[in-house]
Amino acid sequence: MQQHMLKIRVLGLALGTGLIASTSGWAGSSTSAPSACARASAASIPARSAKAPGGTAVMAGVEGLRGKERDAVLERQLLAGNIPPFLRDLVPVNFSGQFGGKTVRITICVMPDYLSVGTNRDFVRTPLGLPTAAQVALRLGFLLPTPKMVDAIYAQARIRLSPQPMPAGDEMTSTGYLMRHNETVDAQLGSAAGTPDELIAGQKKDVVMTNRLREFPGKVAIYGWHRGAGDPIQPLSTVHQAVYADYSHGIRLVSAIALVNGQLEPLAEVMQDPTLSTLISREGPIEDAEGLMATVSQ
């Protein structure tokens, strides 16, 4: 058996070289997609303190900061649980394919909107540099999406916004710029802003997981901001330095737990499986996704 062959059961389907069994404490449990996503979201994020500031107050405190300095403040807030409750209700996104004459279905569990700080009524979407985004994701039990996941999220979103780019320039990375764009997105959403179970897409580019992060160390990978199905403004790019983040970037967290034909499994193992990875990644297997995240978080 290949070293990184996924150790899971897939309805008796032999993937690659043979039938393989599940490992890990929770893997192999059978459940529905909604309940799997509820389980994935229940324990991974700290409870929000009643004394935690709202998103507007947090951003006022970093008004003059950019880059790593702003990220450091936001990281502390996010890891302390200052995340709106609606983002904790993860939403299923589904993939399927035929292998060996049998259907394989994979469900990932994603935040309904981009990672934000604050409350349901006062939250701000928080662009982050890759090191901080990866650190927050890992600490909270999540991974970053692949470009193929981003496409599926857009395709399956119940609300799809038209992208609202702002003029390019030095102010793109400023707190004021990201606040203005946050207000624009909220105006587009209206009463749907901060609504549980409403998967929303089209409002940001994604910071993504890709093998290019190994090919181009010290860079961030961004993709998306769809104008329509199969029409992202941003093709996969590793132009910017890892710490770069501007108003258009968003952090869509994906639970580290996935559902494969009714079985809860580590998403990192699905991502490195030679067969299953083709459903969620266009570039083939991504080896040791959690290790990659740990590396780029430094």
mmCIF file of C-alpha atoms in Angstrom:
data_model
loop_
_atom_site.group_PDB
_atom_site.id
_atom_site.type_symbol
_atom_site.label_atom_id
_atom_site.label_comp_id
_atom_site.label_asym_id
_atom_site.label_seq_id
_atom_site.Cartn_x
_atom_site.Cartn_y
_atom_site.Cartn_z
ATOM 1 C CA MET A 1 0.000 0.000 0.000
ATOM 2 C CA GLN A 2 1.301 3.476 -0.842
ATOM 3 C CA GLN A 3 2.647 5.366 2.167
ATOM 4 C CA HIS A 4 0.071 8.153 2.001
ATOM 5 C CA MET A 5 -2.946 6.127 0.871
ATOM 6 C CA LEU A 6 -5.951 7.347 2.847
ATOM 7 C CA LYS A 7 -6.828 4.928 5.640
ATOM 8 C CA ILE A 8 -10.620 5.040 5.419
ATOM 9 C CA ARG A 9 -13.597 2.915 4.439
ATOM 10 C CA VAL A 10 -15.475 4.071 1.347
ATOM 11 C CA LEU A 11 -18.443 1.699 1.060
ATOM 12 C CA GLY A 12 -16.130 -1.222 0.464
ATOM 13 C CA LEU A 13 -14.452 0.565 -2.446
ATOM 14 C CA ALA A 14 -10.801 -0.347 -2.939
ATOM 15 C CA LEU A 15 -8.926 2.841 -3.789
ATOM 16 C CA GLY A 16 -5.614 2.277 -5.506
ATOM 17 C CA THR A 17 -4.151 -0.880 -4.040
ATOM 18 C CA GLY A 18 -6.720 -2.249 -1.636
ATOM 19 C CA LEU A 19 -9.496 -1.853 0.884
ATOM 20 C CA ILE A 20 -8.334 0.317 3.747
ATOM 21 C CA ALA A 21 -9.683 0.989 7.208
ATOM 22 C CA SER A 22 -10.108 4.173 9.206
ATOM 23 C CA THR A 23 -7.838 5.504 11.918
ATOM 24 C CA SER A 24 -8.040 8.297 14.555
ATOM 25 C CA GLY A 25 -10.356 8.633 17.507
ATOM 26 C CA TRP A 26 -13.374 10.001 15.696
ATOM 27 C CA ALA A 27 -12.763 8.826 12.154
ATOM 28 C CA GLY A 28 -15.049 6.148 10.793
ATOM 29 C CA SER A 29 -18.147 7.457 12.578
ATOM 30 C CA SER A 30 -21.185 7.470 10.314
ATOM 31 C CA THR A 31 -23.347 10.611 10.260
ATOM 32 C CA SER A 32 -25.274 12.969 7.979
ATOM 33 C CA ALA A 33 -23.656 16.018 6.399
ATOM 34 C CA PRO A 34 -25.537 18.618 8.499
ATOM 35 C CA SER A 35 -24.877 16.793 11.762
ATOM 36 C CA ALA A 36 -21.246 16.253 10.777
ATOM 37 C CA CYS A 37 -20.814 19.977 10.233
ATOM 38 C CA ALA A 38 -22.568 20.718 13.516
ATOM 39 C CA ARG A 39 -20.200 18.319 15.269
ATOM 40 C CA ALA A 40 -17.194 19.843 13.549
ATOM 41 C CA SER A 41 -18.139 23.336 14.695
ATOM 42 C CA ALA A 42 -19.152 22.540 18.259
ATOM 43 C CA ALA A 43 -15.829 22.225 20.047
ATOM 44 C CA SER A 44 -13.220 23.886 17.874
ATOM 45 C CA ILE A 45 -13.745 27.587 18.636
ATOM 46 C CA PRO A 46 -13.503 29.047 22.163
ATOM 47 C CA ALA A 47 -16.659 30.570 23.594
ATOM 48 C CA ARG A 48 -16.953 34.301 23.015
ATOM 49 C CA SER A 49 -16.634 36.352 26.199
ATOM 50 C CA ALA A 50 -19.536 38.649 27.024
ATOM 51 C CA LYS A 51 -16.903 41.343 27.594
ATOM 52 C CA ALA A 52 -15.293 40.930 24.174
ATOM 53 C CA PRO A 53 -15.442 44.087 22.028
ATOM 54 C CA GLY A 54 -17.512 44.292 18.872
ATOM 55 C CA GLY A 55 -15.911 44.301 15.472
ATOM 56 C CA THR A 56 -16.065 48.073 15.048
ATOM 57 C CA ALA A 57 -14.248 48.653 18.341
ATOM 58 C CA VAL A 58 -11.567 46.095 17.517
ATOM 59 C CA MET A 59 -10.881 47.700 14.154
ATOM 60 C CA ALA A 60 -10.819 51.179 15.676
ATOM 61 C CA GLY A 61 -7.982 49.923 17.847
ATOM 62 C CA VAL A 62 -5.938 48.927 14.788
ATOM 63 C CA GLU A 63 -6.866 51.910 12.622
ATOM 64 C CA GLY A 64 -3.259 53.006 12.181
ATOM 65 C CA LEU A 65 -1.820 49.500 11.831
ATOM 66 C CA ARG A 66 -1.139 47.315 8.811
ATOM 67 C CA GLY A 67 0.425 43.969 8.030
ATOM 68 C CA LYS A 68 1.977 41.948 10.827
ATOM 69 C CA GLU A 69 1.176 44.546 13.502
ATOM 70 C CA ARG A 70 -2.542 44.514 12.713
ATOM 71 C CA ASP A 71 -2.520 40.734 12.306
ATOM 72 C CA ALA A 72 -1.056 40.289 15.795
ATOM 73 C CA VAL A 73 -3.979 42.144 17.379
ATOM 74 C CA LEU A 74 -6.568 40.309 15.297
ATOM 75 C CA GLU A 75 -4.964 36.945 16.016
ATOM 76 C CA ARG A 76 -5.310 37.507 19.760
ATOM 77 C CA GLN A 77 -8.970 38.445 19.377
ATOM 78 C CA LEU A 78 -9.799 35.490 17.140
ATOM 79 C CA LEU A 79 -7.982 32.889 19.223
ATOM 80 C CA ALA A 80 -9.728 34.231 22.328
ATOM 81 C CA GLY A 81 -13.048 33.407 20.657
ATOM 82 C CA ASN A 82 -14.100 36.899 19.556
ATOM 83 C CA ILE A 83 -15.803 35.418 16.502
ATOM 84 C CA PRO A 84 -19.508 35.966 15.743
ATOM 85 C CA PRO A 85 -21.776 33.049 16.625
ATOM 86 C CA PHE A 86 -23.168 32.674 13.089
ATOM 87 C CA LEU A 87 -19.731 31.696 11.755
ATOM 88 C CA ARG A 88 -19.663 28.742 14.152
ATOM 89 C CA ASP A 89 -22.601 27.127 12.338
ATOM 90 C CA LEU A 90 -20.624 25.434 9.585
ATOM 91 C CA VAL A 91 -22.300 24.729 6.258
ATOM 92 C CA PRO A 92 -21.832 21.562 4.146
ATOM 93 C CA VAL A 93 -20.326 21.793 0.655
ATOM 94 C CA ASN A 94 -20.536 18.598 -1.401
ATOM 95 C CA PHE A 95 -18.401 16.832 -4.013
ATOM 96 C CA SER A 96 -18.968 13.521 -5.780
ATOM 97 C CA GLY A 97 -17.326 11.288 -8.350
ATOM 98 C CA GLN A 98 -17.229 7.766 -9.747
ATOM 99 C CA PHE A 99 -14.306 5.477 -8.917
ATOM 100 C CA GLY A 100 -14.241 1.800 -9.815
ATOM 101 C CA GLY A 101 -17.910 1.962 -10.768
ATOM 102 C CA LYS A 102 -18.965 3.276 -7.357
ATOM 103 C CA THR A 103 -19.981 6.755 -6.278
ATOM 104 C CA VAL A 104 -17.859 8.560 -3.716
ATOM 105 C CA ARG A 105 -19.294 11.589 -1.934
ATOM 106 C CA ILE A 106 -17.197 14.022 0.064
ATOM 107 C CA THR A 107 -18.612 16.785 2.247
ATOM 108 C CA ILE A 108 -16.504 19.572 3.681
ATOM 109 C CA CYS A 109 -17.783 21.906 6.400
ATOM 110 C CA VAL A 110 -17.100 25.604 5.859
ATOM 111 C CA MET A 111 -17.803 28.900 7.571
ATOM 112 C CA PRO A 112 -20.827 30.556 5.905
ATOM 113 C CA ASP A 113 -18.932 33.847 5.485
ATOM 114 C CA TYR A 114 -15.300 34.902 5.810
ATOM 115 C CA LEU A 115 -13.535 34.861 9.164
ATOM 116 C CA SER A 116 -14.616 37.901 11.154
ATOM 117 C CA VAL A 117 -14.166 39.509 14.537
ATOM 118 C CA GLY A 118 -17.093 40.685 16.681
ATOM 119 C CA THR A 119 -20.765 39.805 17.130
ATOM 120 C CA ASN A 120 -23.576 38.830 14.769
ATOM 121 C CA ARG A 121 -24.710 42.475 14.666
ATOM 122 C CA ASP A 122 -21.276 44.105 14.728
ATOM 123 C CA PHE A 123 -18.683 42.045 12.892
ATOM 124 C CA VAL A 124 -15.861 42.873 10.504
ATOM 125 C CA ARG A 125 -14.343 40.464 7.983
ATOM 126 C CA THR A 126 -10.638 40.266 8.727
ATOM 127 C CA PRO A 127 -8.093 39.946 5.909
ATOM 128 C CA LEU A 128 -4.950 38.320 7.319
ATOM 129 C CA GLY A 129 -1.494 37.534 6.043
ATOM 130 C CA LEU A 130 -0.838 33.855 5.394
ATOM 131 C CA PRO A 131 1.217 33.183 8.559
ATOM 132 C CA THR A 132 -1.551 34.509 10.798
ATOM 133 C CA ALA A 133 -4.337 32.916 8.757
ATOM 134 C CA ALA A 134 -2.649 29.510 8.935
ATOM 135 C CA GLN A 135 -1.910 29.851 12.649
ATOM 136 C CA VAL A 136 -5.499 30.794 13.484
ATOM 137 C CA ALA A 137 -6.874 28.011 11.289
ATOM 138 C CA LEU A 138 -4.725 25.321 12.885
ATOM 139 C CA ARG A 139 -5.339 26.511 16.438
ATOM 140 C CA LEU A 140 -9.099 26.459 15.882
ATOM 141 C CA GLY A 141 -9.194 23.086 14.109
ATOM 142 C CA PHE A 142 -9.499 24.249 10.509
ATOM 143 C CA LEU A 143 -7.641 24.292 7.195
ATOM 144 C CA LEU A 144 -7.667 26.701 4.263
ATOM 145 C CA PRO A 145 -9.613 25.758 1.109
ATOM 146 C CA THR A 146 -8.153 24.645 -2.202
ATOM 147 C CA PRO A 147 -9.108 26.597 -5.349
ATOM 148 C CA LYS A 148 -11.452 23.757 -6.331
ATOM 149 C CA MET A 149 -13.168 24.051 -2.945
ATOM 150 C CA VAL A 150 -13.533 27.799 -3.511
ATOM 151 C CA ASP A 151 -15.262 27.106 -6.837
ATOM 152 C CA ALA A 152 -17.633 24.640 -5.160
ATOM 153 C CA ILE A 153 -18.410 27.058 -2.342
ATOM 154 C CA TYR A 154 -19.384 29.680 -4.908
ATOM 155 C CA ALA A 155 -21.438 27.214 -6.949
ATOM 156 C CA GLN A 156 -23.346 25.975 -3.885
ATOM 157 C CA ALA A 157 -23.738 29.325 -2.105
ATOM 158 C CA ARG A 158 -27.319 30.397 -1.452
ATOM 159 C CA ILE A 159 -26.272 34.048 -1.772
ATOM 160 C CA ARG A 160 -23.818 35.132 -4.470
ATOM 161 C CA LEU A 161 -22.689 38.743 -4.420
ATOM 162 C CA SER A 162 -21.289 40.717 -7.321
ATOM 163 C CA PRO A 163 -17.641 41.594 -6.568
ATOM 164 C CA GLN A 164 -17.068 45.231 -5.619
ATOM 165 C CA PRO A 165 -13.406 46.040 -6.309
ATOM 166 C CA MET A 166 -12.027 49.324 -4.994
ATOM 167 C CA PRO A 167 -9.357 51.464 -6.696
ATOM 168 C CA ALA A 168 -5.873 49.966 -6.497
ATOM 169 C CA GLY A 169 -3.172 51.850 -4.623
ATOM 170 C CA ASP A 170 -1.138 52.063 -1.450
ATOM 171 C CA GLU A 171 -4.288 52.307 0.671
ATOM 172 C CA MET A 172 -5.447 48.812 -0.316
ATOM 173 C CA THR A 173 -3.796 47.366 2.785
ATOM 174 C CA SER A 174 -5.039 50.055 5.181
ATOM 175 C CA THR A 175 -7.585 49.366 7.901
ATOM 176 C CA GLY A 176 -9.756 52.181 6.586
ATOM 177 C CA TYR A 177 -9.936 50.547 3.163
ATOM 178 C CA LEU A 178 -10.912 47.149 4.501
ATOM 179 C CA MET A 179 -13.568 48.778 6.706
ATOM 180 C CA ARG A 180 -15.049 50.589 3.705
ATOM 181 C CA HIS A 181 -15.195 47.345 1.760
ATOM 182 C CA ASN A 182 -16.736 45.543 4.724
ATOM 183 C CA GLU A 183 -19.482 48.178 4.798
ATOM 184 C CA THR A 184 -20.023 47.730 1.054
ATOM 185 C CA VAL A 185 -20.459 43.969 1.454
ATOM 186 C CA ASP A 186 -22.853 44.433 4.373
ATOM 187 C CA ALA A 187 -24.908 46.854 2.279
ATOM 188 C CA GLN A 188 -25.083 44.249 -0.495
ATOM 189 C CA LEU A 189 -26.238 41.602 1.968
ATOM 190 C CA GLY A 190 -28.756 43.749 3.810
ATOM 191 C CA SER A 191 -30.689 41.716 6.375
ATOM 192 C CA ALA A 192 -28.863 38.537 5.299
ATOM 193 C CA ALA A 193 -25.615 39.751 6.911
ATOM 194 C CA GLY A 194 -24.746 37.615 9.923
ATOM 195 C CA THR A 195 -27.486 35.078 9.196
ATOM 196 C CA PRO A 196 -26.765 31.465 10.227
ATOM 197 C CA ASP A 197 -26.908 28.725 7.588
ATOM 198 C CA GLU A 198 -26.707 31.165 4.651
ATOM 199 C CA LEU A 199 -23.644 30.251 2.609
ATOM 200 C CA ILE A 200 -22.406 33.490 1.023
ATOM 201 C CA ALA A 201 -19.835 33.891 -1.741
ATOM 202 C CA GLY A 202 -18.581 36.518 -4.177
ATOM 203 C CA GLN A 203 -17.511 39.050 -1.569
ATOM 204 C CA LYS A 204 -13.750 38.289 -1.352
ATOM 205 C CA LYS A 205 -10.759 36.532 -2.855
ATOM 206 C CA ASP A 206 -9.634 33.489 -0.883
ATOM 207 C CA VAL A 207 -6.315 32.743 0.728
ATOM 208 C CA VAL A 208 -5.929 29.141 -0.425
ATOM 209 C CA MET A 209 -4.093 25.876 0.123
ATOM 210 C CA THR A 210 -1.978 24.757 -2.821
ATOM 211 C CA ASN A 211 1.216 22.880 -3.591
ATOM 212 C CA ARG A 212 2.556 26.177 -4.902
ATOM 213 C CA LEU A 213 3.147 27.215 -1.301
ATOM 214 C CA ARG A 214 5.934 24.631 -1.242
ATOM 215 C CA GLU A 215 7.216 25.675 -4.662
ATOM 216 C CA PHE A 216 7.264 29.366 -3.708
ATOM 217 C CA PRO A 217 8.075 29.599 0.015
ATOM 218 C CA GLY A 218 7.432 32.971 1.582
ATOM 219 C CA LYS A 219 4.482 33.697 -0.719
ATOM 220 C CA VAL A 220 0.721 33.766 -0.168
ATOM 221 C CA ALA A 221 -1.620 32.006 -2.603
ATOM 222 C CA ILE A 222 -4.850 33.791 -3.489
ATOM 223 C CA TYR A 223 -7.715 32.786 -5.768
ATOM 224 C CA GLY A 224 -11.314 33.592 -6.554
ATOM 225 C CA TRP A 225 -13.696 36.533 -6.214
ATOM 226 C CA HIS A 226 -16.101 35.056 -8.721
ATOM 227 C CA ARG A 227 -18.186 37.104 -11.157
ATOM 228 C CA GLY A 228 -20.027 33.919 -12.090
ATOM 229 C CA ALA A 229 -19.540 30.167 -12.162
ATOM 230 C CA GLY A 230 -16.056 29.402 -13.469
ATOM 231 C CA ASP A 231 -15.215 33.115 -13.749
ATOM 232 C CA PRO A 232 -12.956 34.253 -10.896
ATOM 233 C CA ILE A 233 -11.443 37.734 -11.053
ATOM 234 C CA GLN A 234 -8.300 36.332 -9.469
ATOM 235 C CA PRO A 235 -6.625 33.256 -11.001
ATOM 236 C CA LEU A 236 -4.400 31.307 -8.647
ATOM 237 C CA SER A 237 -1.509 33.644 -7.810
ATOM 238 C CA THR A 238 1.573 33.593 -5.595
ATOM 239 C CA VAL A 239 2.797 37.081 -6.493
ATOM 240 C CA HIS A 240 2.540 38.641 -3.032
ATOM 241 C CA GLN A 241 4.716 38.062 0.009
ATOM 242 C CA ALA A 242 3.188 35.795 2.650
ATOM 243 C CA VAL A 243 2.489 38.636 5.093
ATOM 244 C CA TYR A 244 0.580 40.678 2.498
ATOM 245 C CA ALA A 245 -3.159 41.193 2.944
ATOM 246 C CA ASP A 246 -5.414 43.801 1.387
ATOM 247 C CA TYR A 247 -9.113 44.627 1.624
ATOM 248 C CA SER A 248 -10.054 42.089 -1.076
ATOM 249 C CA HIS A 249 -8.627 39.053 0.738
ATOM 250 C CA GLY A 250 -10.777 36.792 2.896
ATOM 251 C CA ILE A 251 -10.119 33.795 5.129
ATOM 252 C CA ARG A 252 -12.719 31.067 4.570
ATOM 253 C CA LEU A 253 -12.072 28.379 7.167
ATOM 254 C CA VAL A 254 -12.769 24.722 6.370
ATOM 255 C CA SER A 255 -13.135 22.185 9.172
ATOM 256 C CA ALA A 256 -10.275 19.704 9.517
ATOM 257 C CA ILE A 257 -12.992 17.017 9.618
ATOM 258 C CA ALA A 258 -14.642 15.866 6.374
ATOM 259 C CA LEU A 259 -17.358 13.363 5.544
ATOM 260 C CA VAL A 260 -16.536 10.597 3.037
ATOM 261 C CA ASN A 261 -19.505 8.383 2.161
ATOM 262 C CA GLY A 262 -20.979 8.876 5.597
ATOM 263 C CA GLN A 263 -17.698 8.466 7.495
ATOM 264 C CA LEU A 264 -16.008 11.265 9.432
ATOM 265 C CA GLU A 265 -12.377 11.485 8.344
ATOM 266 C CA PRO A 266 -9.419 13.881 8.611
ATOM 267 C CA LEU A 267 -9.593 16.289 5.690
ATOM 268 C CA ALA A 268 -5.793 16.310 5.510
ATOM 269 C CA GLU A 269 -5.854 12.582 4.719
ATOM 270 C CA VAL A 270 -8.460 13.084 2.010
ATOM 271 C CA MET A 271 -6.310 15.848 0.514
ATOM 272 C CA GLN A 272 -3.265 13.590 0.204
ATOM 273 C CA ASP A 273 -5.098 10.521 -1.071
ATOM 274 C CA PRO A 274 -4.163 9.911 -4.745
ATOM 275 C CA THR A 275 -7.774 9.181 -5.712
ATOM 276 C CA LEU A 276 -10.034 11.141 -3.377
ATOM 277 C CA SER A 277 -7.968 14.306 -3.667
ATOM 278 C CA THR A 278 -9.084 14.669 -7.286
ATOM 279 C CA LEU A 279 -12.578 15.562 -6.073
ATOM 280 C CA ILE A 280 -11.398 18.531 -4.008
ATOM 281 C CA SER A 281 -8.136 19.589 -5.683
ATOM 282 C CA ARG A 282 -7.288 20.242 -9.329
ATOM 283 C CA GLU A 283 -3.547 19.831 -8.762
ATOM 284 C CA GLY A 284 -3.560 16.312 -7.368
ATOM 285 C CA PRO A 285 -2.710 15.307 -3.811
ATOM 286 C CA ILE A 286 -1.558 17.898 -1.289
ATOM 287 C CA GLU A 287 0.781 16.005 1.009
ATOM 288 C CA ASP A 288 0.572 16.651 4.756
ATOM 289 C CA ALA A 289 -1.738 19.664 4.562
ATOM 290 C CA GLU A 290 -1.512 20.289 8.294
ATOM 291 C CA GLY A 291 2.280 20.195 8.117
ATOM 292 C CA LEU A 292 2.180 22.658 5.227
ATOM 293 C CA MET A 293 -0.066 24.951 7.242
ATOM 294 C CA ALA A 294 2.288 24.718 10.201
ATOM 295 C CA THR A 295 5.245 25.608 7.987
ATOM 296 C CA VAL A 296 3.624 28.685 6.444
ATOM 297 C CA SER A 297 2.385 29.849 9.853
ATOM 298 C CA GLN A 298 5.964 30.539 10.948
#
